Amino acid sequence: MNCRGCGAELTLTFLDLGMSPIANNLVEAKKLNHQNKNYPLRAMTCEKCSLVQLSEVIPKEMLFPASYTYFSSYSSTWLEHSKAYAEKMISLLQLNQNDIVIEIASNDGYLLQYFANSKIQVLGIEPAAGVAKAAIAKGIPTLINYFGESIAVELAKGKKPKLMIGNNVLAHVPDIHDFIKGFSALIADEGVITFEFPHLLNLIKNTQFDTIYHEHYSYLSITALLPIFAQYGLRVINVEKLLTHGGSLRIFVAKKISNWIKHESVQDTINEESQYDPRDIKIYKSLQVVTEGIKNDLLSELIQCKKEGKSISAYGAAAKGVTLLNYCGIGSDLIDYVVDLNPNKHGKFLPGSQIPIVDINVLDTTLPDILLVLPWNLSIEIKSQLSSYLKSGVKTIRAIPKVEYF
Ligand SMILES: [Zn+2]
């Protein structure tokens, strides 16, 4: 297998999490007795360009079927983050009704709505028909398609966007070259592209191994992305650190030929990344050891609770939870059910562990002693949501960055 960034042969294992089912393929009740297919969940590092990527490439149609049910609008934290971003970009680029903003992987229109509210023209491009139709129903024009060079060349015949957005999509793209070529072909000469992605640095520093799942083909750093951008006449002009997803980067990208001045944050980030180089044997060996330690700590704590007769449930049927539970070998023997706010998930089961997903109001009748919070990145929001249950004595525990009650 070769690096999707530079083409070099991949030989270094960054982190091996064994076998796991596809995280977002929730299981319907009638299919419970069928075997879930497992695939290797192993991240490799390119020795040449440092890009971290999965060893197993599962076709994108299998990972993101039309029934894909992640609706961005269900998280209030995410909506606030999106609104603040839109206001900032409208002011930075002085966007008005004559401009168009194009977002790739626009989901249910959660972000573009804030531009549309300010009378700016918008277009979303989203391959998952279910969420795309929700966007169209809200009045957000959306093309149901994958993004790449060919669709970009077609769109470039019309008005070129001053702003293009790719939030939490770069990691999901199997052909990163075709994808970046698309941005390069479509963006206006003085336009800006912003990408947000979970920063590899935080995965390493905080042992966020559960952010590794098959839907994430790549684990990104500026160091690995710069040469790909350069190949298509693009450069990074600014970097912001965000708290989302346990620590993300928002990078601002413009054409090489543009007048934008490079901010010192770009070099600062590269310097910081060099201290956590994923090709360094000390770095990846230690990550594997600490990951295994978390598995041992979580299993012993949950088993101890069971021995004491306590009941355990989980919160949040998120993809990262599927990685955690499967890697740790936790099933419905330890966890009774997982509550989730998204009604589309209710009545289904987590792949692999086969833990049932239920409405949060189930907590009203069957209050567990322990609640394992799977989306640890939303810990604060979740605790405030659960405040009435916490007063009744439920204890919340999380596994990342370490096993702890919080
Ligand atoms: Zn490479």
Coordinates of C-alpha atoms and ligand atoms in Angstrom, one line a residue:
M1 CA 0.0 0.0 0.0
N2 CA 1.2 3.5 -0.9
C3 CA 0.8 6.9 0.8
R4 CA -2.3 8.8 -0.4
G5 CA -0.3 12.0 0.0
C6 CA 3.1 11.4 -1.7
G7 CA 2.9 7.9 -3.1
A8 CA 5.8 6.4 -1.1
E9 CA 5.4 2.9 0.2
L10 CA 3.9 2.6 3.7
T11 CA 5.9 0.5 6.2
L12 CA 5.5 2.2 9.6
T13 CA 2.6 1.1 11.9
F14 CA 1.5 4.2 13.8
L15 CA -1.3 2.5 15.9
D16 CA -2.9 -0.9 15.7
L17 CA -6.5 -1.2 17.1
G18 CA -7.2 -4.7 15.9
M19 CA -10.4 -5.4 13.9
S20 CA -13.5 -3.2 14.0
P21 CA -16.8 -2.9 12.1
I22 CA -17.6 0.2 10.1
A23 CA -18.5 2.7 12.9
N24 CA -21.5 4.5 11.3
N25 CA -23.2 1.3 10.1
L26 CA -25.7 1.0 12.9
V27 CA -27.4 -2.4 13.0
E28 CA -31.2 -2.8 12.6
A29 CA -33.0 -5.1 14.9
K30 CA -33.9 -7.6 12.1
K31 CA -30.2 -7.9 11.2
L32 CA -28.9 -8.5 14.7
N33 CA -28.1 -12.1 14.3
H34 CA -26.1 -11.6 11.1
Q35 CA -22.4 -11.2 11.6
N36 CA -21.0 -7.7 11.4
K37 CA -18.1 -7.7 9.1
N38 CA -14.9 -6.5 10.7
Y39 CA -12.0 -4.8 9.0
P40 CA -8.4 -4.0 10.2
L41 CA -8.2 -0.7 12.1
R42 CA -4.6 0.1 11.7
A43 CA -3.1 3.5 11.1
M44 CA 0.2 3.8 9.2
T45 CA 2.7 6.7 8.9
C46 CA 4.4 7.7 5.7
E47 CA 8.1 7.8 6.4
K48 CA 8.5 10.4 3.6
C49 CA 5.7 13.0 4.1
S50 CA 4.5 12.0 7.6
L51 CA 0.8 11.6 6.6
V52 CA -1.0 9.2 9.0
Q53 CA -3.6 7.1 7.2
L54 CA -5.4 3.8 7.5
S55 CA -4.0 0.6 6.0
E56 CA -7.4 -0.6 4.9
V57 CA -9.2 1.4 2.3
I58 CA -12.9 0.7 2.3
P59 CA -14.8 2.2 -0.6
K60 CA -16.5 5.5 0.2
E61 CA -19.9 4.2 -1.0
M62 CA -19.8 1.6 1.8
L63 CA -18.8 4.2 4.4
F64 CA -21.1 7.0 3.5
P65 CA -24.3 5.4 2.2
A66 CA -27.4 7.4 1.3
S67 CA -28.8 6.4 4.7
Y68 CA -25.9 8.1 6.5
T69 CA -27.5 9.6 9.6
Y70 CA -25.2 12.1 11.1
F71 CA -27.2 15.3 11.4
S72 CA -24.9 18.2 12.4
S73 CA -27.8 20.3 13.6
Y74 CA -28.3 18.0 16.6
S75 CA -25.3 19.5 18.5
S76 CA -25.9 22.9 20.0
T77 CA -22.2 23.4 20.6
W78 CA -21.5 22.8 17.0
L79 CA -24.2 25.3 15.9
E80 CA -22.7 28.1 18.0
H81 CA -19.3 27.3 16.6
S82 CA -20.7 27.5 13.1
K83 CA -22.5 30.8 13.6
A84 CA -19.4 32.5 15.0
Y85 CA -17.4 31.3 12.1
A86 CA -19.9 32.6 9.5
E87 CA -19.9 36.1 11.2
K88 CA -16.2 36.2 11.2
M89 CA -15.8 35.2 7.5
I90 CA -18.5 37.6 6.4
S91 CA -16.6 40.4 8.0
L92 CA -13.1 39.2 6.9
L93 CA -14.0 38.8 3.3
Q94 CA -16.7 41.6 3.3
L95 CA -19.2 39.2 1.7
N96 CA -22.5 40.5 0.4
Q97 CA -25.4 39.4 -1.8
N98 CA -23.2 39.5 -4.9
D99 CA -20.9 36.8 -3.5
I100 CA -21.3 33.0 -3.4
V101 CA -20.1 30.7 -0.6
I102 CA -19.6 27.0 -1.4
E103 CA -19.4 24.4 1.2
I104 CA -18.2 20.8 0.6
A105 CA -19.8 18.1 2.8
S106 CA -22.5 20.7 3.8
N107 CA -24.5 18.1 5.7
D108 CA -28.0 19.4 6.6
G109 CA -27.1 23.0 5.8
Y110 CA -26.3 23.8 9.5
L111 CA -23.4 26.2 8.5
L112 CA -24.6 27.7 5.2
Q113 CA -27.9 28.8 6.8
Y114 CA -25.9 31.5 8.7
F115 CA -24.6 32.9 5.4
A116 CA -28.0 32.6 3.7
N117 CA -29.6 34.5 6.6
S118 CA -27.2 37.4 5.7
K119 CA -28.5 37.3 2.1
I120 CA -25.3 35.8 0.7
Q121 CA -25.7 33.2 -2.1
V122 CA -24.8 29.7 -1.0
L123 CA -24.3 26.3 -2.5
G124 CA -23.8 23.0 -0.6
I125 CA -22.3 19.8 -2.0
E126 CA -23.2 16.7 0.0
P127 CA -23.1 13.1 -1.1
A128 CA -25.4 11.7 1.6
A129 CA -28.8 12.1 0.1
G130 CA -30.6 11.9 3.5
V131 CA -28.9 14.9 5.1
A132 CA -28.7 16.8 1.7
K133 CA -32.5 16.6 1.4
A134 CA -32.9 18.0 4.8
A135 CA -30.8 21.0 3.7
I136 CA -32.8 21.5 0.5
A137 CA -36.0 21.4 2.6
K138 CA -34.6 24.3 4.7
G139 CA -34.0 26.3 1.5
I140 CA -30.2 25.7 1.2
P141 CA -29.4 24.8 -2.4
T142 CA -27.5 21.6 -2.3
L143 CA -26.0 19.3 -5.0
I144 CA -26.1 15.6 -4.0
N145 CA -22.7 14.5 -5.1
Y146 CA -19.1 13.9 -4.2
F147 CA -16.7 16.8 -4.7
G148 CA -13.6 16.6 -6.9
E149 CA -12.0 18.2 -9.9
S150 CA -14.6 17.4 -12.5
I151 CA -17.6 18.9 -10.7
A152 CA -15.4 21.9 -9.7
V153 CA -14.5 22.6 -13.4
E154 CA -18.2 22.6 -14.2
L155 CA -19.1 25.0 -11.4
A156 CA -16.1 27.3 -12.3
K157 CA -18.0 28.2 -15.5
G158 CA -20.3 30.2 -13.2
K159 CA -19.5 32.7 -10.5
K160 CA -16.3 31.7 -8.6
P161 CA -16.7 31.7 -4.8
K162 CA -14.8 34.1 -2.6
L163 CA -15.1 31.5 0.2
M164 CA -15.0 27.7 0.1
I165 CA -15.4 25.6 3.2
G166 CA -14.4 22.1 3.9
N167 CA -15.1 21.3 7.6
N168 CA -14.3 17.9 8.9
V169 CA -14.2 16.4 5.4
L170 CA -10.5 16.2 4.5
A171 CA -10.0 13.2 6.6
H172 CA -12.9 11.4 4.9
V173 CA -11.6 11.8 1.4
P174 CA -9.9 8.8 -0.2
D175 CA -8.5 10.7 -3.2
I176 CA -7.1 13.8 -1.5
H177 CA -5.4 15.0 -4.7
D178 CA -8.6 15.1 -6.8
F179 CA -10.3 16.8 -3.9
I180 CA -7.7 19.6 -3.5
K181 CA -7.5 20.0 -7.3
G182 CA -11.2 20.8 -7.1
F183 CA -10.7 23.6 -4.7
S184 CA -7.8 25.0 -6.7
A185 CA -10.0 25.0 -9.9
L186 CA -13.0 26.7 -8.3
I187 CA -11.8 29.3 -5.8
A188 CA -11.6 32.9 -6.9
D189 CA -8.0 34.3 -7.3
E190 CA -8.2 36.4 -4.1
G191 CA -10.6 33.9 -2.4
V192 CA -10.0 31.9 0.8
I193 CA -10.6 28.3 1.5
T194 CA -10.9 27.2 5.1
F195 CA -10.6 23.6 6.3
E196 CA -11.2 22.3 9.8
F197 CA -9.9 19.0 10.9
P198 CA -8.9 17.2 14.1
H199 CA -5.2 17.9 14.6
L200 CA -3.0 14.8 14.7
L201 CA -0.9 16.6 17.4
N202 CA -3.9 16.2 19.8
L203 CA -4.5 12.6 18.9
I204 CA -0.8 11.9 19.9
K205 CA -0.7 14.2 23.0
N206 CA -4.1 13.2 24.5
T207 CA -4.2 9.5 23.3
Q208 CA -7.4 10.2 21.3
F209 CA -7.2 6.8 19.7
D210 CA -11.0 6.5 19.4
T211 CA -10.9 9.2 16.7
I212 CA -9.5 6.5 14.5
Y213 CA -12.2 4.7 12.5
H214 CA -12.7 3.6 8.9
E215 CA -14.5 6.8 7.9
H216 CA -11.3 8.7 8.6
Y217 CA -8.9 7.7 5.9
S218 CA -6.3 10.3 7.0
Y219 CA -5.1 12.0 10.3
L220 CA -3.9 15.4 9.4
S221 CA -1.1 17.9 10.1
I222 CA 0.1 21.0 8.3
T223 CA 3.4 19.3 7.7
A224 CA 1.7 16.6 5.7
L225 CA -0.7 18.9 3.9
L226 CA 1.6 21.6 2.7
P227 CA 3.3 19.7 -0.2
I228 CA -0.1 18.6 -1.5
F229 CA -1.5 22.2 -1.5
A230 CA 1.7 23.4 -3.2
Q231 CA 1.3 20.9 -6.0
Y232 CA -2.0 22.6 -7.0
G233 CA -0.9 26.2 -6.6
L234 CA -2.2 26.7 -3.1
R235 CA -0.6 27.8 0.2
V236 CA -1.6 28.1 3.8
I237 CA -1.9 31.7 5.0
N238 CA -3.1 31.3 8.6
V239 CA -3.8 28.7 11.2
E240 CA -6.3 28.8 14.2
K241 CA -6.5 26.4 17.0
L242 CA -10.1 25.3 17.9
L243 CA -11.4 23.3 20.8
T244 CA -13.8 21.2 18.6
H245 CA -13.4 17.4 18.4
G246 CA -10.8 17.5 21.2
G247 CA -8.6 20.0 19.4
S248 CA -8.9 20.9 15.7
L249 CA -7.1 23.2 13.3
R250 CA -8.8 25.7 11.1
I251 CA -6.5 26.5 8.3
F252 CA -6.9 29.3 5.8
V253 CA -5.7 28.5 2.3
A254 CA -5.3 30.8 -0.7
K255 CA -3.8 30.7 -4.2
K256 CA 0.0 31.0 -4.4
I257 CA -0.5 34.0 -6.7
S258 CA -2.9 35.8 -4.3
N259 CA -2.0 38.9 -2.3
W260 CA -2.7 37.3 1.1
I261 CA 0.2 37.6 3.6
K262 CA 1.2 34.5 5.5
H263 CA 0.7 34.7 9.3
E264 CA 3.4 33.5 11.7
S265 CA 0.9 30.9 13.1
V266 CA 1.7 28.7 10.1
Q267 CA 5.4 28.3 11.0
D268 CA 4.6 28.1 14.7
T269 CA 2.3 25.1 14.1
I270 CA 4.9 23.4 11.9
N271 CA 7.5 23.8 14.7
E272 CA 5.1 22.4 17.3
E273 CA 4.2 19.4 15.0
S274 CA 7.9 18.6 14.6
Q275 CA 8.1 17.8 18.4
Y276 CA 5.4 15.1 17.9
D277 CA 6.5 13.7 14.6
P278 CA 4.4 10.5 14.0
R279 CA 7.5 8.9 12.3
D280 CA 9.4 9.0 15.6
I281 CA 9.6 5.5 17.1
K282 CA 9.4 7.0 20.6
I283 CA 6.2 8.8 19.7
Y284 CA 4.2 5.9 18.2
K285 CA 5.5 3.2 20.6
S286 CA 4.4 5.3 23.5
L287 CA 1.0 5.9 21.9
Q288 CA 0.4 2.2 21.5
V289 CA 1.4 1.6 25.2
V290 CA -0.8 4.3 26.6
T291 CA -3.8 3.2 24.4
E292 CA -3.5 -0.3 25.8
G293 CA -3.3 1.1 29.3
I294 CA -6.6 3.0 28.8
K295 CA -8.3 -0.3 27.6
N296 CA -7.1 -2.1 30.7
D297 CA -8.1 0.7 33.1
L298 CA -11.6 1.0 31.5
L299 CA -12.3 -2.7 31.5
S300 CA -11.2 -3.1 35.1
E301 CA -13.3 -0.2 36.3
L302 CA -16.4 -1.3 34.5
I303 CA -16.0 -4.9 35.7
Q304 CA -15.4 -3.7 39.3
C305 CA -18.7 -1.7 39.0
K306 CA -20.5 -4.8 37.8
K307 CA -19.1 -6.9 40.6
E308 CA -20.5 -4.3 43.0
G309 CA -23.9 -4.8 41.4
K310 CA -24.0 -1.4 39.7
S311 CA -25.7 -0.8 36.4
I312 CA -23.8 0.8 33.5
S313 CA -25.1 2.6 30.4
A314 CA -23.5 4.8 27.8
Y315 CA -24.2 8.3 26.4
G316 CA -23.8 9.1 22.6
A317 CA -23.9 6.6 19.8
A318 CA -21.0 8.3 18.1
A319 CA -18.5 6.7 15.8
K320 CA -15.7 7.2 18.2
G321 CA -17.7 5.2 20.8
V322 CA -17.8 2.3 18.4
T323 CA -14.0 2.3 18.1
L324 CA -13.6 2.5 21.9
L325 CA -16.1 -0.2 22.7
N326 CA -14.8 -2.6 20.1
Y327 CA -11.2 -2.1 20.8
C328 CA -11.8 -2.7 24.5
G329 CA -14.1 -5.6 23.9
I330 CA -17.0 -4.1 25.7
G331 CA -20.5 -5.3 24.7
S332 CA -24.0 -5.6 26.1
D333 CA -22.7 -7.8 28.9
L334 CA -21.3 -4.7 30.5
I335 CA -23.4 -1.8 29.1
D336 CA -27.2 -2.1 29.1
Y337 CA -27.9 0.6 26.4
V338 CA -26.6 3.8 24.9
V339 CA -28.8 6.9 24.9
D340 CA -28.7 9.3 22.0
L341 CA -30.5 12.6 21.1
N342 CA -30.9 11.6 17.4
P343 CA -34.2 9.9 16.9
N344 CA -33.0 8.3 13.6
K345 CA -30.7 6.1 15.7
H346 CA -33.3 4.9 18.2
G347 CA -34.2 1.2 17.9
K348 CA -30.9 0.4 16.2
F349 CA -27.8 -1.2 17.7
L350 CA -24.1 -0.2 17.8
P351 CA -22.1 -2.3 15.3
G352 CA -19.9 -5.0 16.9
S353 CA -20.9 -4.5 20.5
Q354 CA -24.7 -4.7 19.6
I355 CA -25.6 -2.4 22.4
P356 CA -29.2 -1.0 21.8
I357 CA -29.6 2.7 21.1
V358 CA -32.5 4.4 23.0
D359 CA -34.0 7.8 23.6
I360 CA -32.6 9.8 26.4
N361 CA -35.9 9.7 28.3
V362 CA -35.2 6.0 29.0
L363 CA -33.1 7.5 31.8
D364 CA -36.3 8.6 33.5
T365 CA -37.4 5.1 34.2
T366 CA -34.1 3.1 34.4
L367 CA -31.6 5.4 36.0
P368 CA -28.1 3.7 35.7
D369 CA -25.5 4.0 38.4
I370 CA -22.7 4.7 35.9
L371 CA -22.9 6.5 32.5
L372 CA -19.9 6.1 30.2
V373 CA -19.8 9.3 28.1
L374 CA -18.5 8.2 24.6
P375 CA -18.3 11.7 22.9
W376 CA -15.8 13.0 25.6
N377 CA -15.2 16.1 23.4
L378 CA -18.8 17.3 24.3
S379 CA -18.3 16.5 28.0
I380 CA -19.4 20.0 29.3
E381 CA -22.5 20.2 27.1
I382 CA -23.5 16.6 28.0
K383 CA -23.1 17.3 31.7
S384 CA -25.4 20.3 31.6
Q385 CA -27.9 18.2 29.6
L386 CA -27.8 15.5 32.2
S387 CA -27.9 17.8 35.3
S388 CA -31.2 16.5 36.6
Y389 CA -30.0 12.8 36.4
L390 CA -26.7 13.7 38.0
K391 CA -28.6 15.2 40.9
S392 CA -30.3 11.8 41.2
G393 CA -26.9 10.1 41.7
V394 CA -25.7 9.0 38.2
K395 CA -21.9 9.2 37.9
T396 CA -20.3 10.1 34.6
I397 CA -17.1 8.4 33.4
R398 CA -15.0 8.9 30.3
A399 CA -12.0 7.1 28.8
I400 CA -10.2 9.8 26.9
P401 CA -7.6 11.2 27.6
K402 CA -7.6 8.8 30.6
V403 CA -10.2 6.8 32.5
E404 CA -11.8 9.1 35.0
Y405 CA -15.1 10.2 36.6
F406 CA -15.8 13.8 35.8
Ligands
ZN1 ZN 3.6 10.2 2.0

